[in-house]
């Protein structure tokens, strides 16, 4: 193929079926199959010896933090191993022995690679050499680190102003890397820092910030031992936070109850066999959910309003249901809330959420008598137009019950990426914080920009409209993770330069700007050494505990650089000696970075010492019941409107979810064991009644079409799976369905794409 030929890149990859097999959905999560699957994955990718060594150090004090989700480790890790099936899959993916070097890229053109499936792309192996794709060329070519840094610096210097550059962060980077990255971006002169949490828990951050004064959860892991009720809303922990099941199990052993609110009866929520316990391996497993409320997609506000209405009524009749002392002392807006609820009839709310009233009453009776309640949630609440209100309605319930700031009670937004919370804490954000800017000025001697930057959806629009020309990503897979894949592709392809600092190949390396760079970096599990000294870094888990993580494996290649070193070198190439920060020295010395974090960010004093061992908790005003920064110095009740979809007669509401065999856009395998799907990802879960209405057979192929503002978006070829899902609702996996999510429809206030409530129609695929 000629080097000059225009690249015909496949943006979505192949859409062929892979040979589906079905089984009954699983009745319980974990147990023996989980152990077996986990070990198979590890041995296949890492070999036996490396697997055993690596796993023995994961989530242990002197080891490294699991690169999977952000669920916390217990203070005293057990010797049997503090990890789950998906943690093992995550580490096997990173610590694989397979590598792709410059030979791989000279053997495969970018165009050819783009026709591989995401599963094949991910399985190719670890990136081990810096590579460049020049304009008009068909293949990536080798480039030295030095020339790569210079190329970036030159391109950044060509921009008319710093706001023409976009700097994305995914949530796997350490606090040290993220802090340095944010510092460089501000020194460069922009706040354009979109990050994965814009697509994830941003609604939680906004909702909690406005009502409770901190955009993070308030519970600690130990609180699960003492909770009387744990509500799990819009979350699938059996797949996405498997060790949370152990916490739920403990809660139940201590007499607690679990209420789940989900359009699906997810296996992990129903029954659980703990693979870390002998009884879990052999016995029949434990029922986890006491009450399952099978809510229709995006009707959580209706359901929570109904529950609250019923609790208010009971309180009036019998008393002792709500915590009036707490309401009086700590909250604002109670009268307005109760008055607003009078606008809704119980029947209207029952009809909207689609649940049998008798089951709702059971939940109400339980909640009425209990005082210590934890509410956990994830993407089922955040990724809707009213994502922020979903969170606020949860806060309303907790405030009414006085379930905050005491053991066994509180908010628990369950974070996704292992350090997504930490990255935000140490400064990755598009908003301007005067406090942070002042601290940076004092410590580093330069003034950060005070113009609000772009978040994810607005960055995409800016690139699409040719207002931003350079895109740099610290991890992640922006193309496939973001909404409206074809629009996002155009946005990236408009750029003069796209740069990916990555461990593994993904589609964002193939759908690129005119020039593209791949900068391979060390993974979590790898030994990070400089001049014979082993370096460690720090992370913050979902519950605000900061602790160290130290890699143990020999790096897969000597050519790799650590994330801080890469960022420091880009900064050095850009600034030369003309800046108040010595980027090279800072980027190589993580102890120094931690000193600077401690000097700039509240709550991090003595970080170097305090992060050792199990680490320390960051300050959290909700734990102290200190609402002094909020209006009236109180926690805020909110009046939330009901969601409106105005569905046309033939339209259904689609939620885009994760299978059990993926981590976001990384596809570990083609099975979704708990939901009974094997060897296929192009499936759509549908209620049998909706199938009958549309004359659809099991496993019939359909296209999904969304129509927003008159623009048709089509996701082609999905097999219909009859499933226990509410009438009018559909479920299908992302990233395949991201093509349907309109770029300009996102949550109010948080701008999170509406990935869990997309209006679609279905059509049979013509043979
Ligand atoms: N193995 C694995 N672990 C992961 C990830 C992964 O991809 N794989 N991703 C990580 C990341 S970044 C994140 S953010 C988390 C995501 O963790 P989750 O939020 O658990 O992930 P999703 O698959 O998006 O599941 C959303 C759940 O919400 C339900 N749901 C959808 N819409 C609604 C609704 O309107 N109301 C209610 N009540 N429920 C609804 C779905 O049925 C599903 O059970 O997991 C993290 N952990
Ligand atoms: N439709 C739909 N879209 C969604 C969602 C949804 O539920 N539905 N969920 C959203 C959510 S919650 C999130 S968080 C985003 C995820 O968005 P991203 O975080 O952008 O996507 P990931 O798939 O997690 O990124 C995987 C890539 O990260 C790189 N990587 C892995 N480890 C490291 C590391 O240690 N360092 C570096 N530098 N790179 C590394 C690898 O190259 C890998 O291919 O997707 C969002 N998109
Ligand atoms: S629950 Fe999350 S952090 Fe813990 S081992 Fe599993 S994937 Fe890793
Ligand atoms: Mo996420």
mmCIF file of C-alpha atoms in Angstrom, residues 67-283:
data_model
loop_
_atom_site.group_PDB
_atom_site.id
_atom_site.type_symbol
_atom_site.label_atom_id
_atom_site.label_comp_id
_atom_site.label_asym_id
_atom_site.label_seq_id
_atom_site.Cartn_x
_atom_site.Cartn_y
_atom_site.Cartn_z
ATOM 1 C CA UNK A 67 -5.775 -1.498 38.715
ATOM 2 C CA UNK A 68 -9.457 -2.489 38.493
ATOM 3 C CA UNK A 69 -12.091 -0.503 40.317
ATOM 4 C CA UNK A 70 -11.819 1.948 43.240
ATOM 5 C CA UNK A 71 -13.396 -0.262 45.918
ATOM 6 C CA UNK A 72 -11.257 0.026 49.093
ATOM 7 C CA UNK A 73 -9.122 -2.697 50.623
ATOM 8 C CA UNK A 74 -9.880 -3.758 54.171
ATOM 9 C CA UNK A 75 -7.445 -2.370 56.755
ATOM 10 C CA UNK A 76 -6.213 -5.871 57.496
ATOM 11 C CA UNK A 77 -5.877 -7.683 54.173
ATOM 12 C CA UNK A 78 -6.503 -11.423 54.424
ATOM 13 C CA UNK A 79 -3.778 -13.875 53.500
ATOM 14 C CA UNK A 80 -6.085 -15.671 51.058
ATOM 15 C CA UNK A 81 -5.792 -12.746 48.679
ATOM 16 C CA UNK A 82 -7.657 -9.457 48.626
ATOM 17 C CA UNK A 83 -8.832 -9.465 45.062
ATOM 18 C CA UNK A 84 -11.678 -10.604 42.888
ATOM 19 C CA UNK A 85 -12.128 -12.181 39.502
ATOM 20 C CA UNK A 86 -12.189 -8.844 37.770
ATOM 21 C CA UNK A 87 -9.150 -7.571 39.622
ATOM 22 C CA UNK A 88 -7.276 -10.592 38.330
ATOM 23 C CA UNK A 89 -8.528 -9.937 34.807
ATOM 24 C CA UNK A 90 -7.419 -6.307 35.066
ATOM 25 C CA UNK A 91 -3.955 -7.242 36.193
ATOM 26 C CA UNK A 92 -3.647 -10.047 33.625
ATOM 27 C CA UNK A 93 -4.513 -7.502 30.925
ATOM 28 C CA UNK A 94 -1.784 -5.147 32.115
ATOM 29 C CA UNK A 95 0.908 -7.623 33.146
ATOM 30 C CA UNK A 96 0.573 -9.780 30.042
ATOM 31 C CA UNK A 97 3.819 -11.159 28.622
ATOM 32 C CA UNK A 98 2.775 -10.235 25.080
ATOM 33 C CA UNK A 99 4.251 -7.077 23.585
ATOM 34 C CA UNK A 100 3.788 -5.033 20.431
ATOM 35 C CA UNK A 101 6.896 -3.276 19.197
ATOM 36 C CA UNK A 102 7.812 -1.462 15.974
ATOM 37 C CA UNK A 103 7.728 -4.755 14.023
ATOM 38 C CA UNK A 104 4.063 -5.114 14.904
ATOM 39 C CA UNK A 105 3.348 -1.639 13.596
ATOM 40 C CA UNK A 106 5.303 -2.141 10.390
ATOM 41 C CA UNK A 107 3.436 -5.404 9.807
ATOM 42 C CA UNK A 108 -0.019 -3.912 10.360
ATOM 43 C CA UNK A 109 -1.249 -0.658 8.873
ATOM 44 C CA UNK A 110 -3.461 1.589 10.971
ATOM 45 C CA UNK A 111 -6.274 0.924 8.524
ATOM 46 C CA UNK A 112 -5.880 -2.860 8.911
ATOM 47 C CA UNK A 113 -5.766 -2.615 12.708
ATOM 48 C CA UNK A 114 -8.924 -0.530 12.722
ATOM 49 C CA UNK A 115 -10.737 -3.500 11.211
ATOM 50 C CA UNK A 116 -9.801 -5.657 14.209
ATOM 51 C CA UNK A 117 -12.362 -5.943 16.978
ATOM 52 C CA UNK A 118 -11.711 -4.148 20.273
ATOM 53 C CA UNK A 119 -11.201 -7.589 21.800
ATOM 54 C CA UNK A 120 -8.450 -8.428 19.280
ATOM 55 C CA UNK A 121 -6.846 -4.999 19.599
ATOM 56 C CA UNK A 122 -6.614 -5.300 23.368
ATOM 57 C CA UNK A 123 -5.226 -8.805 23.240
ATOM 58 C CA UNK A 124 -2.325 -7.746 20.973
ATOM 59 C CA UNK A 125 -0.114 -7.000 23.986
ATOM 60 C CA UNK A 126 1.647 -4.190 25.822
ATOM 61 C CA UNK A 127 2.885 -1.120 23.977
ATOM 62 C CA UNK A 128 6.658 -0.992 24.389
ATOM 63 C CA UNK A 129 8.029 1.628 21.999
ATOM 64 C CA UNK A 130 7.190 5.251 21.268
ATOM 65 C CA UNK A 131 5.584 5.391 17.834
ATOM 66 C CA UNK A 132 4.568 8.166 15.473
ATOM 67 C CA UNK A 133 2.022 8.285 12.687
ATOM 68 C CA UNK A 134 2.887 11.060 10.238
ATOM 69 C CA UNK A 135 0.277 12.796 8.069
ATOM 70 C CA UNK A 136 -0.798 10.709 5.108
ATOM 71 C CA UNK A 137 1.202 7.648 6.207
ATOM 72 C CA UNK A 138 -0.353 4.238 6.491
ATOM 73 C CA UNK A 139 1.808 2.858 9.298
ATOM 74 C CA UNK A 140 3.083 3.977 12.684
ATOM 75 C CA UNK A 141 6.880 4.362 12.709
ATOM 76 C CA UNK A 142 9.477 4.390 15.479
ATOM 77 C CA UNK A 143 10.433 7.681 17.058
ATOM 78 C CA UNK A 144 12.865 8.430 19.864
ATOM 79 C CA UNK A 145 11.488 9.698 23.160
ATOM 80 C CA UNK A 146 13.396 12.934 22.677
ATOM 81 C CA UNK A 147 11.959 13.585 19.238
ATOM 82 C CA UNK A 148 8.479 12.693 20.435
ATOM 83 C CA UNK A 149 8.679 15.271 23.239
ATOM 84 C CA UNK A 150 10.043 17.857 20.824
ATOM 85 C CA UNK A 151 7.279 17.168 18.329
ATOM 86 C CA UNK A 152 4.657 17.802 21.027
ATOM 87 C CA UNK A 153 6.407 20.958 22.226
ATOM 88 C CA UNK A 154 6.637 22.329 18.677
ATOM 89 C CA UNK A 155 2.977 21.645 17.997
ATOM 90 C CA UNK A 156 1.909 23.271 21.285
ATOM 91 C CA UNK A 157 3.985 26.337 20.419
ATOM 92 C CA UNK A 158 2.235 26.649 17.063
ATOM 93 C CA UNK A 159 -1.187 27.115 18.681
ATOM 94 C CA UNK A 160 -2.740 30.559 18.530
ATOM 95 C CA UNK A 161 -3.598 30.315 22.217
ATOM 96 C CA UNK A 162 -3.318 27.643 24.946
ATOM 97 C CA UNK A 163 -7.070 26.973 24.870
ATOM 98 C CA UNK A 164 -6.557 25.239 21.527
ATOM 99 C CA UNK A 165 -5.086 22.295 23.415
ATOM 100 C CA UNK A 166 -7.107 19.623 25.252
ATOM 101 C CA UNK A 167 -5.608 17.445 27.994
ATOM 102 C CA UNK A 168 -7.661 14.353 28.876
ATOM 103 C CA UNK A 169 -7.115 12.150 31.935
ATOM 104 C CA UNK A 170 -8.434 8.656 32.562
ATOM 105 C CA UNK A 171 -8.717 7.512 36.164
ATOM 106 C CA UNK A 172 -5.872 5.056 36.434
ATOM 107 C CA UNK A 173 -3.074 7.579 36.834
ATOM 108 C CA UNK A 174 -1.432 8.074 40.210
ATOM 109 C CA UNK A 175 -1.844 11.192 42.356
ATOM 110 C CA UNK A 176 1.749 12.109 41.541
ATOM 111 C CA UNK A 177 1.242 11.847 37.762
ATOM 112 C CA UNK A 178 -2.104 13.667 37.863
ATOM 113 C CA UNK A 179 -0.774 16.476 40.047
ATOM 114 C CA UNK A 180 2.200 17.041 37.763
ATOM 115 C CA UNK A 181 -0.023 16.864 34.668
ATOM 116 C CA UNK A 182 -2.447 19.444 36.099
ATOM 117 C CA UNK A 183 0.483 21.657 37.055
ATOM 118 C CA UNK A 184 1.958 21.538 33.557
ATOM 119 C CA UNK A 185 -1.411 22.166 31.903
ATOM 120 C CA UNK A 186 -1.953 25.245 34.089
ATOM 121 C CA UNK A 187 1.597 26.438 33.486
ATOM 122 C CA UNK A 188 0.979 25.988 29.769
ATOM 123 C CA UNK A 189 -2.046 28.232 30.198
ATOM 124 C CA UNK A 190 -5.365 26.400 29.986
ATOM 125 C CA UNK A 191 -7.938 24.651 32.176
ATOM 126 C CA UNK A 192 -9.054 22.365 29.337
ATOM 127 C CA UNK A 193 -8.917 19.231 31.475
ATOM 128 C CA UNK A 194 -11.716 16.881 30.485
ATOM 129 C CA UNK A 195 -11.519 13.619 32.355
ATOM 130 C CA UNK A 196 -13.252 10.277 32.499
ATOM 131 C CA UNK A 197 -15.287 11.285 35.522
ATOM 132 C CA UNK A 198 -17.118 13.782 33.306
ATOM 133 C CA UNK A 199 -18.671 10.657 31.735
ATOM 134 C CA UNK A 200 -18.964 8.826 35.017
ATOM 135 C CA UNK A 201 -19.602 10.175 38.547
ATOM 136 C CA UNK A 202 -19.693 13.905 37.698
ATOM 137 C CA UNK A 203 -23.405 13.936 38.544
ATOM 138 C CA UNK A 204 -22.529 12.536 41.976
ATOM 139 C CA UNK A 205 -19.892 15.210 42.485
ATOM 140 C CA UNK A 206 -22.295 18.003 41.581
ATOM 141 C CA UNK A 207 -25.308 16.564 43.445
ATOM 142 C CA UNK A 208 -23.367 15.845 46.630
ATOM 143 C CA UNK A 209 -21.436 19.108 46.451
ATOM 144 C CA UNK A 210 -24.596 21.198 46.255
ATOM 145 C CA UNK A 211 -26.436 19.355 49.026
ATOM 146 C CA UNK A 212 -23.715 18.229 51.432
ATOM 147 C CA UNK A 213 -20.716 20.389 50.577
ATOM 148 C CA UNK A 214 -18.361 17.681 49.316
ATOM 149 C CA UNK A 215 -18.460 15.877 45.976
ATOM 150 C CA UNK A 216 -17.436 12.566 47.501
ATOM 151 C CA UNK A 217 -19.088 9.861 49.551
ATOM 152 C CA UNK A 218 -19.126 9.850 53.342
ATOM 153 C CA UNK A 219 -19.015 6.178 54.325
ATOM 154 C CA UNK A 220 -15.987 4.102 55.241
ATOM 155 C CA UNK A 221 -15.699 0.395 54.584
ATOM 156 C CA UNK A 222 -16.300 -0.420 58.268
ATOM 157 C CA UNK A 223 -19.670 1.325 58.071
ATOM 158 C CA UNK A 224 -21.026 -1.649 56.145
ATOM 159 C CA UNK A 225 -20.538 -3.803 59.251
ATOM 160 C CA UNK A 226 -22.903 -1.569 61.187
ATOM 161 C CA UNK A 227 -25.462 -0.529 58.606
ATOM 162 C CA UNK A 228 -29.028 -1.635 59.221
ATOM 163 C CA UNK A 229 -29.998 -1.147 55.597
ATOM 164 C CA UNK A 230 -27.824 -0.825 52.490
ATOM 165 C CA UNK A 231 -29.581 0.393 49.365
ATOM 166 C CA UNK A 232 -27.779 -0.462 46.122
ATOM 167 C CA UNK A 233 -29.167 1.711 43.360
ATOM 168 C CA UNK A 234 -28.196 1.651 39.686
ATOM 169 C CA UNK A 235 -25.120 -0.411 40.286
ATOM 170 C CA UNK A 236 -23.980 -3.912 39.378
ATOM 171 C CA UNK A 237 -21.412 -4.766 42.048
ATOM 172 C CA UNK A 238 -21.160 -8.487 41.202
ATOM 173 C CA UNK A 239 -19.434 -7.464 37.984
ATOM 174 C CA UNK A 240 -18.029 -4.006 38.569
ATOM 175 C CA UNK A 241 -17.080 -3.913 42.254
ATOM 176 C CA UNK A 242 -17.038 -7.583 43.205
ATOM 177 C CA UNK A 243 -15.447 -7.211 46.619
ATOM 178 C CA UNK A 244 -18.319 -4.969 47.620
ATOM 179 C CA UNK A 245 -20.276 -8.233 47.872
ATOM 180 C CA UNK A 246 -18.067 -9.203 50.811
ATOM 181 C CA UNK A 247 -19.022 -5.943 52.539
ATOM 182 C CA UNK A 248 -22.711 -6.624 51.877
ATOM 183 C CA UNK A 249 -22.283 -10.165 53.170
ATOM 184 C CA UNK A 250 -20.784 -8.829 56.411
ATOM 185 C CA UNK A 251 -23.598 -6.349 56.764
ATOM 186 C CA UNK A 252 -26.080 -9.211 56.485
ATOM 187 C CA UNK A 253 -24.210 -11.384 58.964
ATOM 188 C CA UNK A 254 -24.632 -8.538 61.432
ATOM 189 C CA UNK A 255 -28.375 -8.441 60.833
ATOM 190 C CA UNK A 256 -28.462 -5.750 58.123
ATOM 191 C CA UNK A 257 -30.772 -5.805 55.114
ATOM 192 C CA UNK A 258 -30.120 -5.046 51.456
ATOM 193 C CA UNK A 259 -32.534 -3.292 49.109
ATOM 194 C CA UNK A 260 -31.582 -3.215 45.442
ATOM 195 C CA UNK A 261 -33.097 -0.849 42.916
ATOM 196 C CA UNK A 262 -32.344 -1.877 39.356
ATOM 197 C CA UNK A 263 -34.215 -2.629 36.115
ATOM 198 C CA UNK A 264 -32.294 -5.933 36.113
ATOM 199 C CA UNK A 265 -32.019 -8.641 38.735
ATOM 200 C CA UNK A 266 -28.225 -8.663 38.605
ATOM 201 C CA UNK A 267 -26.718 -11.995 39.702
ATOM 202 C CA UNK A 268 -24.302 -10.509 42.200
ATOM 203 C CA UNK A 269 -27.072 -8.662 43.949
ATOM 204 C CA UNK A 270 -29.235 -11.698 44.398
ATOM 205 C CA UNK A 271 -26.901 -14.374 45.780
ATOM 206 C CA UNK A 272 -23.194 -14.495 46.503
ATOM 207 C CA UNK A 273 -20.626 -17.184 47.233
ATOM 208 C CA UNK A 274 -17.499 -15.711 48.743
ATOM 209 C CA UNK A 275 -14.511 -17.344 47.035
ATOM 210 C CA UNK A 276 -12.277 -16.109 49.861
ATOM 211 C CA UNK A 277 -14.060 -18.367 52.339
ATOM 212 C CA UNK A 278 -14.135 -22.133 52.389
ATOM 213 C CA UNK A 279 -17.902 -22.079 52.997
ATOM 214 C CA UNK A 280 -18.290 -19.797 50.010
ATOM 215 C CA UNK A 281 -16.585 -22.293 47.764
ATOM 216 C CA UNK A 282 -18.655 -25.280 48.824
ATOM 217 C CA UNK A 283 -21.960 -24.058 50.209
#
